[in-house]
Amino acid sequence: MNSLSATEVLRKKLLTPPPFVRKHHSIRMANPYSRKMGTSLCAYHVFEYSLWIELEFDRSVISLNLEPPAWNFSGNADEKNIVINAVSLDTSDRLTLHFAKENLKRFGAVSEKIKASQEWSLLNGEIKIWNDLAEVSRLDRANKDALLRYLCAPELVVNAQIGKSILSELAGVRKLCVWDFINKLKQHDPEEVKTAIANLVVEGKIFLDMSKRFALSSDVSLREIF
């Protein structure tokens, strides 16, 4: 068997969530379930929880880690390790290091330090600095969170027949609201209908009006008209 390359070893280190250990006792912890990873992840701060929402919802992301190891990219043992808020891998095989802007004040010019390091040349990666991760209740993020709550649970099975019925109902109209589907599909539990709608939105098969909070009055369409 061929040994892993230096690039593969580094990527595995960054993308593998560590075993669960209760830490940061003074910080609120959330345990969102990731469909992409098939396990619950630990978000010790609002920054990581917001990143879980964004990365779990992003269809181009195939893998994510909310607990990557802190890193000293300079090789200088006297310098602080840089805290990375999350790491993701996308469908283009591009690895991204995600940072909350608020966390970078004590590290200086992070992007420059990382890109000058020997490890960076191995990663084929990019750096993304987020300015708004503290805003979980921001409308678009709150809607993504609400949709993911219908889907992100172990052993959840979305009713495929409901999904087909929703797509069929939308085929001949410009848009319908969630309440319309619940009325049209009365043979099914309303929560199953909402779960099927959430699944179709997350998969990009239908579009949701994200300009208002997800509710029974929310409109959906086969086309991106909102």
Coordinates of N, CA and C in Angstrom, one line a residue:
M1 N 0.9 -1.2 0.0 CA 0.0 0.0 0.0 C 0.9 1.2 0.0
N2 N 0.6 2.2 -0.8 CA 1.4 3.4 -0.9 C 1.1 4.3 0.3
S3 N 2.2 4.9 0.8 CA 2.1 5.7 2.0 C 1.5 7.1 1.6
L4 N 0.8 7.7 2.5 CA 0.2 9.0 2.2 C 1.2 10.1 1.9
S5 N 0.9 10.9 1.0 CA 1.8 12.0 0.7 C 1.8 13.1 1.8
A6 N 2.7 14.0 1.8 CA 2.8 15.1 2.8 C 1.5 15.9 2.7
T7 N 1.0 16.1 1.5 CA -0.2 16.9 1.3 C -1.4 16.2 1.9
E8 N -1.5 14.9 1.7 CA -2.6 14.1 2.2 C -2.6 14.0 3.8
V9 N -1.4 13.9 4.3 CA -1.3 13.9 5.8 C -1.7 15.2 6.4
L10 N -1.3 16.3 5.8 CA -1.7 17.6 6.3 C -3.2 17.9 6.2
R11 N -3.7 17.5 5.0 CA -5.2 17.7 4.8 C -6.0 16.8 5.8
K12 N -5.5 15.6 6.0 CA -6.2 14.7 7.0 C -6.1 15.3 8.4
K13 N -5.0 15.9 8.8 CA -4.9 16.5 10.1 C -5.8 17.7 10.2
L14 N -6.0 18.5 9.2 CA -6.8 19.7 9.3 C -8.3 19.3 9.2
L15 N -8.7 18.2 8.5 CA -10.1 17.9 8.3 C -10.7 16.9 9.2
T16 N -9.9 16.3 10.1 CA -10.4 15.2 10.9 C -10.8 15.8 12.3
P17 N -12.1 15.8 12.6 CA -12.5 16.2 13.9 C -11.9 15.4 15.0
P18 N -11.4 16.0 16.1 CA -10.8 15.2 17.2 C -11.9 14.5 18.0
P19 N -11.5 13.5 18.8 CA -12.5 12.8 19.6 C -13.1 13.8 20.6
F20 N -14.4 13.6 21.0 CA -15.1 14.5 21.9 C -14.4 14.6 23.2
V21 N -14.1 15.8 23.6 CA -13.6 16.1 25.0 C -14.3 17.4 25.4
R22 N -14.9 17.3 26.6 CA -15.5 18.6 27.1 C -14.4 19.5 27.5
K23 N -14.4 20.7 26.9 CA -13.4 21.7 27.1 C -14.0 23.1 27.0
H24 N -13.3 24.1 27.3 CA -13.8 25.5 27.3 C -15.0 25.6 28.1
H25 N -15.0 25.2 29.4 CA -16.2 25.1 30.2 C -16.9 26.4 30.4
S26 N -16.2 27.5 30.2 CA -16.9 28.8 30.3 C -17.6 29.3 29.1
I27 N -17.5 28.5 28.0 CA -18.1 28.9 26.7 C -19.2 27.9 26.4
R28 N -20.3 28.5 25.9 CA -21.5 27.7 25.5 C -21.1 26.8 24.4
M29 N -21.6 25.5 24.5 CA -21.2 24.6 23.4 C -22.5 24.1 22.8
A30 N -22.5 24.0 21.4 CA -23.6 23.4 20.7 C -23.0 22.1 20.0
N31 N -23.9 21.1 19.8 CA -23.5 19.9 19.1 C -24.4 19.6 17.9
P32 N -24.3 20.5 16.8 CA -25.1 20.3 15.6 C -24.7 19.0 14.9
Y33 N -25.7 18.3 14.4 CA -25.4 17.1 13.6 C -25.1 17.4 12.2
S34 N -24.0 16.9 11.6 CA -23.7 17.2 10.3 C -24.0 16.0 9.4
R35 N -24.9 16.3 8.4 CA -25.2 15.2 7.4 C -24.0 14.9 6.6
K36 N -23.2 15.9 6.3 CA -22.1 15.7 5.4 C -21.0 14.8 6.1
M37 N -20.9 15.0 7.4 CA -19.9 14.2 8.1 C -20.4 13.0 8.8
G38 N -21.8 12.9 8.9 CA -22.4 11.7 9.5 C -22.2 11.6 11.0
T39 N -22.0 12.7 11.6 CA -21.7 12.7 13.1 C -22.0 14.1 13.6
S40 N -22.1 14.2 14.9 CA -22.3 15.5 15.6 C -21.0 16.2 15.7
L41 N -21.0 17.5 15.5 CA -19.8 18.3 15.7 C -19.9 19.2 16.9
C42 N -18.7 19.6 17.4 CA -18.7 20.5 18.6 C -18.5 22.0 18.1
A43 N -19.4 22.8 18.5 CA -19.2 24.3 18.2 C -19.1 24.9 19.6
Y44 N -17.9 25.4 19.9 CA -17.7 25.9 21.3 C -18.0 27.4 21.4
H45 N -18.3 28.0 20.2 CA -18.5 29.5 20.2 C -19.5 29.7 19.1
V46 N -20.2 30.9 19.2 CA -21.1 31.3 18.1 C -20.5 31.3 16.7
F47 N -19.2 31.6 16.7 CA -18.5 31.7 15.4 C -18.5 30.3 14.7
E48 N -18.2 29.3 15.5 CA -18.2 27.9 14.9 C -19.6 27.5 14.6
Y49 N -20.6 27.8 15.4 CA -21.9 27.4 15.0 C -22.4 28.1 13.7
S50 N -22.1 29.4 13.6 CA -22.4 30.1 12.3 C -21.7 29.4 11.1
L51 N -20.5 29.0 11.3 CA -19.7 28.4 10.3 C -20.4 27.0 9.9
W52 N -20.8 26.3 11.0 CA -21.5 25.0 10.7 C -22.7 25.3 9.8
I53 N -23.5 26.3 10.1 CA -24.7 26.6 9.3 C -24.3 26.9 7.9
E54 N -23.3 27.8 7.7 CA -22.9 28.2 6.3 C -22.3 27.0 5.5
L55 N -21.5 26.2 6.2 CA -20.8 25.2 5.4 C -21.7 24.0 5.2
E56 N -22.5 23.7 6.2 CA -23.5 22.6 6.0 C -24.5 22.9 4.9
F57 N -24.9 24.2 4.8 CA -25.8 24.6 3.8 C -25.2 24.7 2.4
D58 N -23.9 25.0 2.3 CA -23.3 25.2 1.1 C -23.1 23.9 0.3
R59 N -23.7 23.8 -0.9 CA -23.7 22.6 -1.6 C -22.4 22.2 -2.2
S60 N -21.5 23.2 -2.3 CA -20.1 23.0 -2.9 C -19.2 22.4 -1.8
V61 N -19.6 22.4 -0.5 CA -18.7 21.9 0.5 C -19.1 20.4 0.7
I62 N -18.1 19.6 0.8 CA -18.3 18.1 0.9 C -17.8 17.6 2.3
S63 N -16.9 18.4 2.9 CA -16.3 18.0 4.2 C -16.0 19.2 5.0
L64 N -16.1 19.1 6.4 CA -15.8 20.2 7.2 C -15.4 19.8 8.6
N65 N -14.6 20.6 9.2 CA -14.1 20.4 10.6 C -14.2 21.7 11.4
L66 N -15.0 21.7 12.5 CA -15.1 22.9 13.3 C -14.0 22.9 14.4
E67 N -13.2 21.9 14.5 CA -12.1 21.9 15.5 C -10.7 21.5 14.9
P68 N -10.3 22.3 13.9 CA -9.0 22.0 13.4 C -7.9 22.4 14.4
P69 N -6.7 21.8 14.3 CA -5.7 22.1 15.3 C -5.2 23.5 15.1
A70 N -4.9 24.2 16.2 CA -4.2 25.5 16.2 C -2.8 25.3 15.5
W71 N -2.4 26.3 14.8 CA -1.2 26.1 14.0 C -0.2 27.2 14.1
N72 N 1.1 26.9 14.2 CA 2.1 27.9 14.1 C 2.7 27.8 12.8
F73 N 2.3 28.6 11.9 CA 2.7 28.5 10.5 C 4.1 29.1 10.2
S74 N 4.6 29.8 11.2 CA 5.9 30.4 11.0 C 7.1 29.5 11.2
G75 N 6.8 28.4 12.0 CA 7.9 27.6 12.4 C 8.7 28.1 13.6
N76 N 8.3 29.3 14.0 CA 9.0 29.9 15.2 C 8.3 29.5 16.5
A77 N 8.9 28.8 17.3 CA 8.2 28.2 18.5 C 7.8 29.3 19.5
D78 N 8.4 30.5 19.3 CA 8.1 31.6 20.2 C 6.8 32.3 19.8
E79 N 6.3 32.1 18.6 CA 5.1 32.7 18.2 C 3.8 31.9 18.6
K80 N 2.7 32.6 18.7 CA 1.5 31.9 19.1 C 1.0 31.1 18.0
N81 N 0.4 29.9 18.4 CA -0.4 29.2 17.4 C -1.6 29.9 16.9
I82 N -1.9 29.9 15.7 CA -3.0 30.6 15.1 C -4.3 29.7 15.2
V83 N -5.3 30.2 15.8 CA -6.6 29.5 16.0 C -7.4 29.6 14.7
I84 N -7.7 28.4 14.1 CA -8.5 28.3 12.9 C -9.9 28.0 13.3
N85 N -10.9 28.7 12.9 CA -12.3 28.5 13.3 C -12.9 27.2 12.6
A86 N -12.5 27.0 11.4 CA -13.1 25.8 10.7 C -12.2 25.6 9.4
V87 N -12.3 24.4 8.9 CA -11.7 24.0 7.7 C -12.7 23.3 6.8
S88 N -12.7 23.5 5.6 CA -13.7 22.8 4.7 C -13.0 22.4 3.4
L89 N -13.6 21.4 2.8 CA -13.1 20.9 1.5 C -14.3 20.9 0.5
D90 N -14.1 21.4 -0.7 CA -15.2 21.6 -1.6 C -15.1 20.6 -2.8
T91 N -16.1 20.7 -3.7 CA -16.2 19.8 -4.8 C -15.1 20.0 -5.8
S92 N -14.4 21.1 -5.7 CA -13.2 21.3 -6.6 C -11.9 20.9 -6.0
D93 N -12.0 20.1 -4.8 CA -10.8 19.6 -4.1 C -10.0 20.8 -3.5
R94 N -10.7 21.9 -3.2 CA -10.0 23.1 -2.7 C -10.3 23.1 -1.2
L95 N -9.2 23.2 -0.4 CA -9.3 23.3 1.1 C -9.3 24.8 1.5
T96 N -10.3 25.1 2.4 CA -10.4 26.5 2.8 C -10.2 26.6 4.3
L97 N -9.4 27.5 4.8 CA -9.3 27.8 6.2 C -10.2 29.0 6.5
H98 N -11.1 28.8 7.5 CA -12.1 29.9 7.8 C -11.7 30.5 9.2
F99 N -11.8 31.9 9.2 CA -11.4 32.6 10.4 C -12.5 33.6 10.7
A100 N -12.8 33.8 12.0 CA -13.7 34.9 12.4 C -12.8 36.1 12.5
K101 N -13.2 37.2 12.0 CA -12.4 38.4 12.0 C -12.0 38.8 13.4
E102 N -13.0 38.6 14.4 CA -12.8 39.0 15.8 C -11.7 38.2 16.4
N103 N -11.4 37.0 15.9 CA -10.3 36.2 16.5 C -8.9 36.5 16.0
L104 N -8.8 37.3 15.0 CA -7.5 37.5 14.4 C -6.7 38.7 15.0
K105 N -7.3 39.5 15.9 CA -6.6 40.6 16.4 C -5.3 40.3 17.0
R106 N -5.2 39.2 17.7 CA -4.0 38.9 18.4 C -2.9 38.1 17.6
F107 N -3.3 37.9 16.3 CA -2.3 37.1 15.4 C -1.7 37.9 14.4
G108 N -2.1 39.2 14.2 CA -1.5 40.0 13.2 C -1.9 39.7 11.8
A109 N -1.0 39.8 10.8 CA -1.3 39.6 9.4 C -1.3 38.1 9.2
V110 N -2.5 37.4 9.5 CA -2.6 36.0 9.4 C -2.4 35.5 8.0
S111 N -3.1 36.1 7.0 CA -3.0 35.6 5.7 C -1.6 35.5 5.1
E112 N -0.9 36.6 5.4 CA 0.5 36.7 5.0 C 1.4 35.6 5.6
K113 N 1.2 35.4 6.9 CA 2.0 34.4 7.6 C 1.7 33.0 7.1
I114 N 0.5 32.7 6.9 CA 0.1 31.4 6.4 C 0.6 31.1 5.0
K115 N 0.4 32.1 4.1 CA 0.8 31.9 2.7 C 2.3 31.9 2.5
A116 N 3.0 32.4 3.5 CA 4.5 32.4 3.4 C 5.1 31.1 4.0
S117 N 4.2 30.2 4.6 CA 4.7 29.0 5.2 C 4.9 27.9 4.2
Q118 N 5.7 26.9 4.6 CA 6.0 25.8 3.8 C 4.8 24.9 3.6
E119 N 4.0 24.8 4.7 CA 2.8 23.9 4.7 C 1.8 24.4 3.7
W120 N 1.6 25.7 3.5 CA 0.6 26.3 2.7 C 0.8 25.9 1.2
S121 N 2.0 25.7 0.8 CA 2.3 25.3 -0.6 C 1.8 23.9 -0.9
L122 N 1.6 23.1 0.2 CA 1.1 21.7 0.0 C -0.4 21.6 -0.1
L123 N -1.1 22.7 0.3 CA -2.6 22.5 0.5 C -3.5 22.8 -0.7
N124 N -3.0 23.6 -1.7 CA -3.9 24.0 -2.7 C -5.2 24.6 -2.1
G125 N -4.9 25.6 -1.2 CA -6.0 26.1 -0.4 C -6.3 27.6 -0.6
E126 N -7.3 28.0 0.2 CA -7.5 29.5 0.3 C -7.9 29.8 1.7
I127 N -7.9 31.1 2.0 CA -8.3 31.6 3.3 C -9.5 32.5 3.2
K128 N -10.5 32.3 4.1 CA -11.7 33.1 4.1 C -11.8 33.7 5.5
I129 N -11.9 35.0 5.5 CA -12.1 35.7 6.8 C -13.5 36.2 6.8
W130 N -14.3 35.8 7.8 CA -15.7 36.2 8.0 C -15.9 37.4 8.9
N131 N -16.7 38.3 8.5 CA -16.9 39.5 9.3 C -18.1 39.5 10.2
D132 N -19.0 38.5 10.0 CA -20.3 38.5 10.6 C -20.7 37.3 11.3
L133 N -19.8 36.5 11.8 CA -20.1 35.2 12.4 C -20.9 35.3 13.7
A134 N -20.8 36.5 14.3 CA -21.6 36.6 15.6 C -23.1 36.8 15.3
E135 N -23.4 37.0 14.1 CA -24.8 37.3 13.7 C -25.6 36.0 13.3
V136 N -25.8 35.1 14.3 CA -26.6 33.9 14.0 C -28.0 34.2 13.6
S137 N -28.6 35.3 14.2 CA -30.0 35.6 14.0 C -30.2 36.4 12.8
R138 N -29.2 36.8 12.0 CA -29.4 37.5 10.7 C -30.3 36.7 9.9
L139 N -31.2 37.3 9.2 CA -32.4 36.6 8.6 C -31.9 35.5 7.7
D140 N -31.0 35.7 6.8 CA -30.7 34.6 5.8 C -30.0 33.4 6.6
R141 N -29.2 33.7 7.6 CA -28.6 32.7 8.4 C -29.6 32.0 9.3
A142 N -30.5 32.7 9.8 CA -31.6 32.1 10.7 C -32.4 31.2 9.9
N143 N -32.7 31.5 8.6 CA -33.5 30.7 7.7 C -32.7 29.4 7.4
K144 N -31.4 29.5 7.1 CA -30.6 28.3 6.8 C -30.6 27.4 8.1
D145 N -30.5 28.0 9.2 CA -30.5 27.3 10.5 C -31.8 26.5 10.7
A146 N -32.9 27.2 10.4 CA -34.2 26.6 10.5 C -34.4 25.4 9.6
L147 N -34.0 25.6 8.3 CA -34.1 24.5 7.4 C -33.2 23.3 7.8
L148 N -32.0 23.6 8.2 CA -31.1 22.5 8.6 C -31.6 21.7 9.8
R149 N -32.3 22.4 10.7 CA -32.9 21.7 11.9 C -33.9 20.6 11.5
Y150 N -34.5 20.8 10.4 CA -35.4 19.7 9.9 C -34.7 18.5 9.4
L151 N -33.4 18.7 9.0 CA -32.7 17.7 8.3 C -31.5 17.0 9.1
C152 N -31.0 17.8 10.0 CA -29.7 17.4 10.6 C -30.0 16.6 11.9
A153 N -30.3 15.3 11.7 CA -30.6 14.4 12.8 C -30.1 13.0 12.4
P154 N -29.5 12.3 13.3 CA -29.1 10.9 12.9 C -30.3 10.1 12.5
E155 N -30.1 9.3 11.5 CA -31.0 8.3 11.0 C -32.3 8.9 10.4
L156 N -32.3 10.2 10.1 CA -33.4 10.9 9.4 C -33.5 10.3 8.0
V157 N -34.7 10.0 7.6 CA -35.0 9.6 6.2 C -36.1 10.5 5.7
V158 N -35.7 11.3 4.7 CA -36.7 12.2 4.0 C -37.6 11.4 3.1
N159 N -38.9 11.6 3.2 CA -39.9 10.9 2.4 C -39.7 11.4 0.9
A160 N -39.2 10.5 0.1 CA -38.9 10.8 -1.3 C -40.2 11.1 -2.1
Q161 N -41.2 10.4 -1.8 CA -42.5 10.5 -2.5 C -43.1 11.9 -2.3
I162 N -42.9 12.4 -1.0 CA -43.4 13.8 -0.8 C -42.6 14.8 -1.6
G163 N -41.3 14.6 -1.7 CA -40.4 15.4 -2.5 C -40.9 15.5 -4.0
K164 N -41.2 14.3 -4.5 CA -41.7 14.2 -5.9 C -43.0 14.9 -6.1
S165 N -43.9 14.8 -5.1 CA -45.2 15.5 -5.2 C -45.0 17.0 -5.2
I166 N -44.1 17.5 -4.4 CA -43.8 18.9 -4.3 C -43.3 19.4 -5.6
L167 N -42.4 18.7 -6.2 CA -41.8 19.1 -7.5 C -42.9 19.1 -8.6
S168 N -43.8 18.1 -8.5 CA -44.9 18.0 -9.5 C -45.8 19.2 -9.3
E169 N -46.2 19.5 -8.1 CA -47.1 20.6 -7.9 C -46.5 22.0 -8.4
L170 N -45.2 22.1 -8.2 CA -44.6 23.4 -8.7 C -44.4 23.5 -10.2
A171 N -44.5 22.3 -10.9 CA -44.2 22.3 -12.3 C -45.0 23.3 -13.1
G172 N -46.3 23.4 -12.7 CA -47.2 24.2 -13.5 C -47.5 25.6 -13.0
V173 N -46.8 26.0 -11.9 CA -47.1 27.3 -11.3 C -45.8 28.1 -11.0
R174 N -46.0 29.4 -10.8 CA -44.8 30.2 -10.5 C -44.3 30.0 -9.1
K175 N -45.2 29.9 -8.1 CA -44.7 29.6 -6.8 C -45.9 29.1 -5.9
L176 N -45.6 28.5 -4.8 CA -46.6 28.1 -3.8 C -46.0 28.3 -2.5
C177 N -46.8 28.4 -1.5 CA -46.3 28.6 -0.1 C -46.3 27.2 0.6
V178 N -45.6 27.2 1.7 CA -45.5 25.9 2.5 C -46.9 25.4 2.9
W179 N -47.8 26.4 3.3 CA -49.2 26.0 3.7 C -49.9 25.3 2.5
D180 N -49.7 25.8 1.3 CA -50.3 25.2 0.1 C -50.0 23.7 0.1
F181 N -48.7 23.4 0.3 CA -48.3 22.0 0.2 C -48.9 21.1 1.3
I182 N -48.9 21.7 2.5 CA -49.5 21.0 3.6 C -51.0 20.6 3.3
N183 N -51.7 21.6 2.7 CA -53.1 21.3 2.3 C -53.2 20.3 1.2
K184 N -52.3 20.4 0.2 CA -52.4 19.5 -0.9 C -51.9 18.1 -0.6
L185 N -51.1 17.9 0.5 CA -50.6 16.6 0.9 C -51.1 16.2 2.2
K186 N -52.4 16.3 2.4 CA -53.0 16.1 3.8 C -52.8 14.6 4.2
Q187 N -52.5 13.8 3.3 CA -52.3 12.4 3.7 C -50.9 12.2 4.5
H188 N -50.1 13.2 4.5 CA -48.8 13.2 5.1 C -48.8 14.1 6.4
D189 N -48.0 13.8 7.3 CA -47.7 14.6 8.5 C -47.2 15.9 8.0
P190 N -47.7 17.1 8.5 CA -47.1 18.4 8.1 C -45.6 18.6 8.4
E191 N -45.1 17.9 9.4 CA -43.7 18.0 9.7 C -42.9 17.3 8.6
E192 N -43.4 16.2 8.1 CA -42.8 15.5 7.0 C -42.8 16.3 5.7
V193 N -43.8 17.0 5.5 CA -43.9 17.9 4.3 C -42.8 19.0 4.4
K194 N -42.8 19.6 5.6 CA -41.8 20.7 5.8 C -40.3 20.2 5.7
T195 N -40.1 18.9 6.2 CA -38.8 18.3 6.1 C -38.5 18.1 4.6
A196 N -39.4 17.6 3.8 CA -39.2 17.4 2.4 C -38.9 18.7 1.7
I197 N -39.6 19.8 2.0 CA -39.3 21.1 1.4 C -37.9 21.6 1.8
A198 N -37.6 21.4 3.1 CA -36.2 21.9 3.5 C -35.2 21.1 2.7
N199 N -35.4 19.8 2.5 CA -34.4 19.0 1.8 C -34.2 19.4 0.4
L200 N -35.3 19.7 -0.3 CA -35.3 20.2 -1.7 C -34.6 21.6 -1.8
V201 N -34.8 22.4 -0.8 CA -34.1 23.7 -0.8 C -32.6 23.6 -0.6
V202 N -32.2 22.8 0.4 CA -30.8 22.5 0.7 C -30.1 21.9 -0.5
E203 N -30.8 21.0 -1.2 CA -30.3 20.3 -2.4 C -30.3 21.2 -3.6
G204 N -30.9 22.4 -3.6 CA -30.9 23.3 -4.7 C -31.9 22.9 -5.8
K205 N -32.9 22.1 -5.5 CA -33.9 21.7 -6.4 C -35.1 22.6 -6.5
I206 N -35.3 23.3 -5.4 CA -36.3 24.4 -5.3 C -35.7 25.6 -4.6
F207 N -36.4 26.7 -4.7 CA -35.8 28.0 -4.1 C -36.8 28.5 -3.1
L208 N -36.3 29.1 -2.1 CA -37.2 29.6 -1.0 C -37.0 31.1 -0.9
D209 N -38.1 31.8 -0.6 CA -38.1 33.2 -0.4 C -37.4 33.5 0.9
M210 N -36.1 33.9 0.9 CA -35.3 34.1 2.1 C -35.4 35.5 2.6
S211 N -36.3 36.3 2.1 CA -36.5 37.7 2.5 C -37.4 37.8 3.8
K212 N -38.0 36.7 4.2 CA -38.7 36.6 5.4 C -38.5 35.3 6.1
R213 N -38.7 35.3 7.4 CA -38.4 34.1 8.2 C -39.2 32.9 7.8
F214 N -38.6 31.8 7.7 CA -39.2 30.5 7.3 C -40.4 30.2 8.1
A215 N -41.6 30.1 7.4 CA -42.9 29.9 8.1 C -43.8 29.3 7.1
L216 N -45.0 29.0 7.6 CA -46.0 28.4 6.7 C -46.4 29.3 5.5
S217 N -46.1 30.6 5.6 CA -46.4 31.5 4.6 C -45.3 31.7 3.6
S218 N -44.1 31.0 3.8 CA -43.0 31.2 3.0 C -43.3 30.6 1.6
D219 N -42.9 31.3 0.6 CA -43.1 30.9 -0.8 C -41.8 30.1 -1.3
V220 N -42.1 29.1 -2.2 CA -41.1 28.4 -2.8 C -41.4 28.3 -4.3
S221 N -40.3 28.0 -5.1 CA -40.5 28.0 -6.6 C -39.4 27.1 -7.2
L222 N -39.7 26.6 -8.4 CA -38.7 25.8 -9.1 C -37.7 26.7 -9.7
R223 N -38.0 28.0 -9.7 CA -37.0 29.0 -10.3 C -36.6 30.0 -9.3
E224 N -35.4 30.5 -9.5 CA -34.8 31.5 -8.6 C -35.4 32.9 -8.8
I225 N -36.6 33.1 -8.3 CA -37.3 34.3 -8.6 C -37.3 35.3 -7.4
F226 N -36.8 34.9 -6.3 CA -36.9 35.7 -5.1 C -35.7 36.6 -4.9

